[in-house]
C-alpha positions as protocol buffer text, in pm:
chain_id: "A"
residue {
  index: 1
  type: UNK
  ca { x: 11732 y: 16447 z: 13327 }
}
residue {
  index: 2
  type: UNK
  ca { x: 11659 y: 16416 z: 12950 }
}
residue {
  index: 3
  type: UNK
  ca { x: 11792 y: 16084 z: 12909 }
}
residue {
  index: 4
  type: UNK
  ca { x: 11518 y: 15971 z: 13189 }
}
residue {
  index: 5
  type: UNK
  ca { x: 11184 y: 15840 z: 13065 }
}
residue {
  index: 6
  type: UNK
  ca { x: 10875 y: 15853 z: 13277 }
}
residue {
  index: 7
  type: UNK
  ca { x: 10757 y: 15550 z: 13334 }
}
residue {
  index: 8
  type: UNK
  ca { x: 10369 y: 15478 z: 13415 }
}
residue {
  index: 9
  type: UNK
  ca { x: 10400 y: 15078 z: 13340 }
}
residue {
  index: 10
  type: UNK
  ca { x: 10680 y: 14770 z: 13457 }
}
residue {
  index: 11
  type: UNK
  ca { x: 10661 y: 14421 z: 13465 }
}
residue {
  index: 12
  type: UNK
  ca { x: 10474 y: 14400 z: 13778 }
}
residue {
  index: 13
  type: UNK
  ca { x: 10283 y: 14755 z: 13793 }
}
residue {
  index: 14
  type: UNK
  ca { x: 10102 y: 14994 z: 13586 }
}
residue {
  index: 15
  type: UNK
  ca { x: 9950 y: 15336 z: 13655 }
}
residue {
  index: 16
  type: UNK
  ca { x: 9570 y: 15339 z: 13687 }
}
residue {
  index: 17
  type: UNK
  ca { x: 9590 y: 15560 z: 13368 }
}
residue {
  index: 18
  type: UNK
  ca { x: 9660 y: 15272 z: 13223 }
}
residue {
  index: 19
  type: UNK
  ca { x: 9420 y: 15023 z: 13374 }
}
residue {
  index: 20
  type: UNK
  ca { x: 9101 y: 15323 z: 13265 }
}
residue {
  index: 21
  type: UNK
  ca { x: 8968 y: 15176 z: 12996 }
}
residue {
  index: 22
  type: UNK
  ca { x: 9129 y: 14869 z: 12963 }
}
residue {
  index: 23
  type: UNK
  ca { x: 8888 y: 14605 z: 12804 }
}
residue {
  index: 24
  type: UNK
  ca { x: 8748 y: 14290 z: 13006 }
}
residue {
  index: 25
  type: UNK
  ca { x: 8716 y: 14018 z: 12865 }
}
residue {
  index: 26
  type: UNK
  ca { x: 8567 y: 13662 z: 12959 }
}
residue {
  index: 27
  type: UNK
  ca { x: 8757 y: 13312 z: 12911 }
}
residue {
  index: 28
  type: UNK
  ca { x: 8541 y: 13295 z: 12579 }
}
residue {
  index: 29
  type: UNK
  ca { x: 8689 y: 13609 z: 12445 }
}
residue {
  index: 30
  type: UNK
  ca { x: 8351 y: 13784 z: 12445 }
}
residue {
  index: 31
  type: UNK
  ca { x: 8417 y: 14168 z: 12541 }
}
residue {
  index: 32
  type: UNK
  ca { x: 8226 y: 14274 z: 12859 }
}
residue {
  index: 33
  type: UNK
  ca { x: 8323 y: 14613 z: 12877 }
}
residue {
  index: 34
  type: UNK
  ca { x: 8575 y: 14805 z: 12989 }
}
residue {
  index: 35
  type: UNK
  ca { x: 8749 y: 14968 z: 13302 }
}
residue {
  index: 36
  type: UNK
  ca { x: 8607 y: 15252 z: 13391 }
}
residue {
  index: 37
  type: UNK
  ca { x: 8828 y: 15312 z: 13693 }
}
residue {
  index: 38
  type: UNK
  ca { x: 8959 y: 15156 z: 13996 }
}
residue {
  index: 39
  type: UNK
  ca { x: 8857 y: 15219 z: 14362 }
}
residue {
  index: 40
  type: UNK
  ca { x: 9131 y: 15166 z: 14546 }
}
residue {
  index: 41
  type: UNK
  ca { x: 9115 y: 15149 z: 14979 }
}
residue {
  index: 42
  type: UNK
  ca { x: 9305 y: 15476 z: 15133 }
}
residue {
  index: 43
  type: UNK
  ca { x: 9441 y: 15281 z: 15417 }
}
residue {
  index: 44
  type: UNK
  ca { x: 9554 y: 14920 z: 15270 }
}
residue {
  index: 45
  type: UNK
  ca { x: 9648 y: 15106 z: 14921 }
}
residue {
  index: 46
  type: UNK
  ca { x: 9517 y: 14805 z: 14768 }
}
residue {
  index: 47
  type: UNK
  ca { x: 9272 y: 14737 z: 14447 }
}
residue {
  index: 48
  type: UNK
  ca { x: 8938 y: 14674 z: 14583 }
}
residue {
  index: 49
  type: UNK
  ca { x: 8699 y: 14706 z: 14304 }
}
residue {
  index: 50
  type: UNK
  ca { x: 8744 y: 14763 z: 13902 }
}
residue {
  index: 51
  type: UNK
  ca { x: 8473 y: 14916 z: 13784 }
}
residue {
  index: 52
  type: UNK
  ca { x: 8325 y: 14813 z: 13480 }
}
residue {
  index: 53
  type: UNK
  ca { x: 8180 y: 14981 z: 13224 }
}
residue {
  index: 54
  type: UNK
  ca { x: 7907 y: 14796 z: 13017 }
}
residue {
  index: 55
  type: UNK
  ca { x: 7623 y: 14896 z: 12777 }
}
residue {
  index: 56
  type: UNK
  ca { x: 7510 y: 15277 z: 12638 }
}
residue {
  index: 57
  type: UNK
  ca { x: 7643 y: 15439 z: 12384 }
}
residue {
  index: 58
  type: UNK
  ca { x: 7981 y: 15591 z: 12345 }
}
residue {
  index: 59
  type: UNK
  ca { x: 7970 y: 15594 z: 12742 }
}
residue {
  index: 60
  type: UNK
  ca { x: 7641 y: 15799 z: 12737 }
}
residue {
  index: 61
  type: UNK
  ca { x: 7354 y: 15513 z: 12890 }
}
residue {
  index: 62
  type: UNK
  ca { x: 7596 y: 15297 z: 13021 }
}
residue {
  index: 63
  type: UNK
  ca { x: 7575 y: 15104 z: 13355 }
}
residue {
  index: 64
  type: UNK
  ca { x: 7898 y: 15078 z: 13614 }
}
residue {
  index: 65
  type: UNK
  ca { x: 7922 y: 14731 z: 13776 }
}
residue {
  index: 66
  type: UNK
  ca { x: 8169 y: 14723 z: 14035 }
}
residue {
  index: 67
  type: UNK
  ca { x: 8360 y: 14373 z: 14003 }
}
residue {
  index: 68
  type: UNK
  ca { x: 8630 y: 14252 z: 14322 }
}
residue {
  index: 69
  type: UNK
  ca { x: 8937 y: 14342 z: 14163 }
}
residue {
  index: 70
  type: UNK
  ca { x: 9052 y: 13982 z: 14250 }
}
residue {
  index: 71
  type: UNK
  ca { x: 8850 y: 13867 z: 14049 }
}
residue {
  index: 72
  type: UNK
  ca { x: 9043 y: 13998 z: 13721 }
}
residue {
  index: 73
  type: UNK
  ca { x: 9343 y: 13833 z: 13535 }
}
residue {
  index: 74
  type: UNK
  ca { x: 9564 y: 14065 z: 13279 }
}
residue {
  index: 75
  type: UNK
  ca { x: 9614 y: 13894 z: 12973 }
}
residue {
  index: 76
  type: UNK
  ca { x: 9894 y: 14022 z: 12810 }
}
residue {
  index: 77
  type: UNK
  ca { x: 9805 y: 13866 z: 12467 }
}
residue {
  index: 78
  type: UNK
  ca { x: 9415 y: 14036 z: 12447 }
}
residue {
  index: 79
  type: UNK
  ca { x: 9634 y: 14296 z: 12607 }
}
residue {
  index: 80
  type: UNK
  ca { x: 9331 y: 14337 z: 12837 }
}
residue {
  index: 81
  type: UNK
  ca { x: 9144 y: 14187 z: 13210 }
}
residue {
  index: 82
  type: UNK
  ca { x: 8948 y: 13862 z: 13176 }
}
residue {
  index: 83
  type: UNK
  ca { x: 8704 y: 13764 z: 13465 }
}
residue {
  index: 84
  type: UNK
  ca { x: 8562 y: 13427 z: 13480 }
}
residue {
  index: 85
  type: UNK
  ca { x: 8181 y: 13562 z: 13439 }
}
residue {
  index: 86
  type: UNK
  ca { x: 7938 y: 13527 z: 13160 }
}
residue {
  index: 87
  type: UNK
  ca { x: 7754 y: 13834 z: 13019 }
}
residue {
  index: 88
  type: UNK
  ca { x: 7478 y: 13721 z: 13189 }
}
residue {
  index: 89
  type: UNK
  ca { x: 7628 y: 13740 z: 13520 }
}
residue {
  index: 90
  type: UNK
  ca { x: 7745 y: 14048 z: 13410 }
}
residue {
  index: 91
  type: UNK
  ca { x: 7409 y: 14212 z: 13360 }
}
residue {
  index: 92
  type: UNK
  ca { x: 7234 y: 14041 z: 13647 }
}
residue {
  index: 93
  type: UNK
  ca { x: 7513 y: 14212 z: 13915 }
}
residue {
  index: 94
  type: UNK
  ca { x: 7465 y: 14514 z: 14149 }
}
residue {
  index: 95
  type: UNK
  ca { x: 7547 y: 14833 z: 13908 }
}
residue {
  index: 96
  type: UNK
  ca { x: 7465 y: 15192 z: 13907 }
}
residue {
  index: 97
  type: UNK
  ca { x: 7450 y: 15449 z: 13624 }
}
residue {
  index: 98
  type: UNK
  ca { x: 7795 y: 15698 z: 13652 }
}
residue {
  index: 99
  type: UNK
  ca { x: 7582 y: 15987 z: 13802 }
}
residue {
  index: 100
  type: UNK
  ca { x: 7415 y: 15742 z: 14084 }
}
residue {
  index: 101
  type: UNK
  ca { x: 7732 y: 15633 z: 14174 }
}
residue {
  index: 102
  type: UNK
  ca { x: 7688 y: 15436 z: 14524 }
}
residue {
  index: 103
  type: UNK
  ca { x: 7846 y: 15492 z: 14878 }
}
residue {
  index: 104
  type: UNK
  ca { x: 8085 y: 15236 z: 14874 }
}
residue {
  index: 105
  type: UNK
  ca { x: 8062 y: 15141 z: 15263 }
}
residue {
  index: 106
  type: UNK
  ca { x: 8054 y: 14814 z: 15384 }
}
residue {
  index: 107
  type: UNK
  ca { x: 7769 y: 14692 z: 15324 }
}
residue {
  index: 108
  type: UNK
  ca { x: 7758 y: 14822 z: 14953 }
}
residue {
  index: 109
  type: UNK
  ca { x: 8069 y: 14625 z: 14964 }
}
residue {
  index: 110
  type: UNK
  ca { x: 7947 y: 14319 z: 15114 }
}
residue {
  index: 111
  type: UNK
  ca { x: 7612 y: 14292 z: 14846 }
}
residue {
  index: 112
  type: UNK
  ca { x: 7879 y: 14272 z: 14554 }
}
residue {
  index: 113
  type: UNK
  ca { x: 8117 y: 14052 z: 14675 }
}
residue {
  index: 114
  type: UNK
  ca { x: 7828 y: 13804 z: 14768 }
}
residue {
  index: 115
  type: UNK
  ca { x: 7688 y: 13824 z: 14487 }
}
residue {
  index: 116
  type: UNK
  ca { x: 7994 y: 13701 z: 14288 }
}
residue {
  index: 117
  type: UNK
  ca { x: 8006 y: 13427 z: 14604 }
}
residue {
  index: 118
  type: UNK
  ca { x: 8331 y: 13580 z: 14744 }
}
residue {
  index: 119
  type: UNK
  ca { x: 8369 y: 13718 z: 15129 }
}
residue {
  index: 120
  type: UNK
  ca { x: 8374 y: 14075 z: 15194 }
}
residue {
  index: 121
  type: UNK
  ca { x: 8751 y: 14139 z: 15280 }
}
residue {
  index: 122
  type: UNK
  ca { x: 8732 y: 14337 z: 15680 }
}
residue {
  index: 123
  type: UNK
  ca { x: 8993 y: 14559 z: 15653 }
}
């Protein structure tokens, strides 16, 4: 087995490893933030939120705001997410601070996806 090499990235999927800490960007290459992690659903197995970290310093101060994972594009040239928000937008979205982290029910769920005017996906 020592000619096998772990893999945690291929063309179409990368470990969540990977993805923490990944910058966001928007389309006017300002940097938002970055990933802070990914909440994924246990059922579906699929990306429902990337949660991004904004603000503070060196992660201590910093706000979490919980962005609709569809909303995100990789970039392979920034070599990071862009989302088609303004820093505004950014700042005026539902967020918590790491150790207030929210219950991520339903309607938690349904307050951020409205307020980025998408519908809540019933699972």
């Amino acid at each position: 087995m020592a000619d096998t090499i772990e893999r945690n990235e291929t063309d179409r999927l990368i470990a969540s490893d990977k993805v923490e800490g990944t910058t966001v960007y928007n389309p006017q290459d300002e940097r938002l933030g970055t990933i802070r992690n990914v909440m994924i659903d246990k059922r579906s197995g699929k990306s429902e939120y990337a949660v991004l970290e904004f603000g503070g310093l060196f992660g201590l101060g910093s706000d979490h705001y919980p962005i609709p994972w569809e909303m995100l594009t990789y970039d392979t040239d920034k070599g990071g997410y862009v989302v088609n928000l303004t820093r505004d937008q950014v700042e005026g979205a539902p967020r918590y601070r790491g150790e207030e982290a929210p219950d991520y029910n339903h309607a938690y769920g349904r307050t951020v996806y409205e307020y980025y005017g998408l519908g809540y996906p019933m699972l």
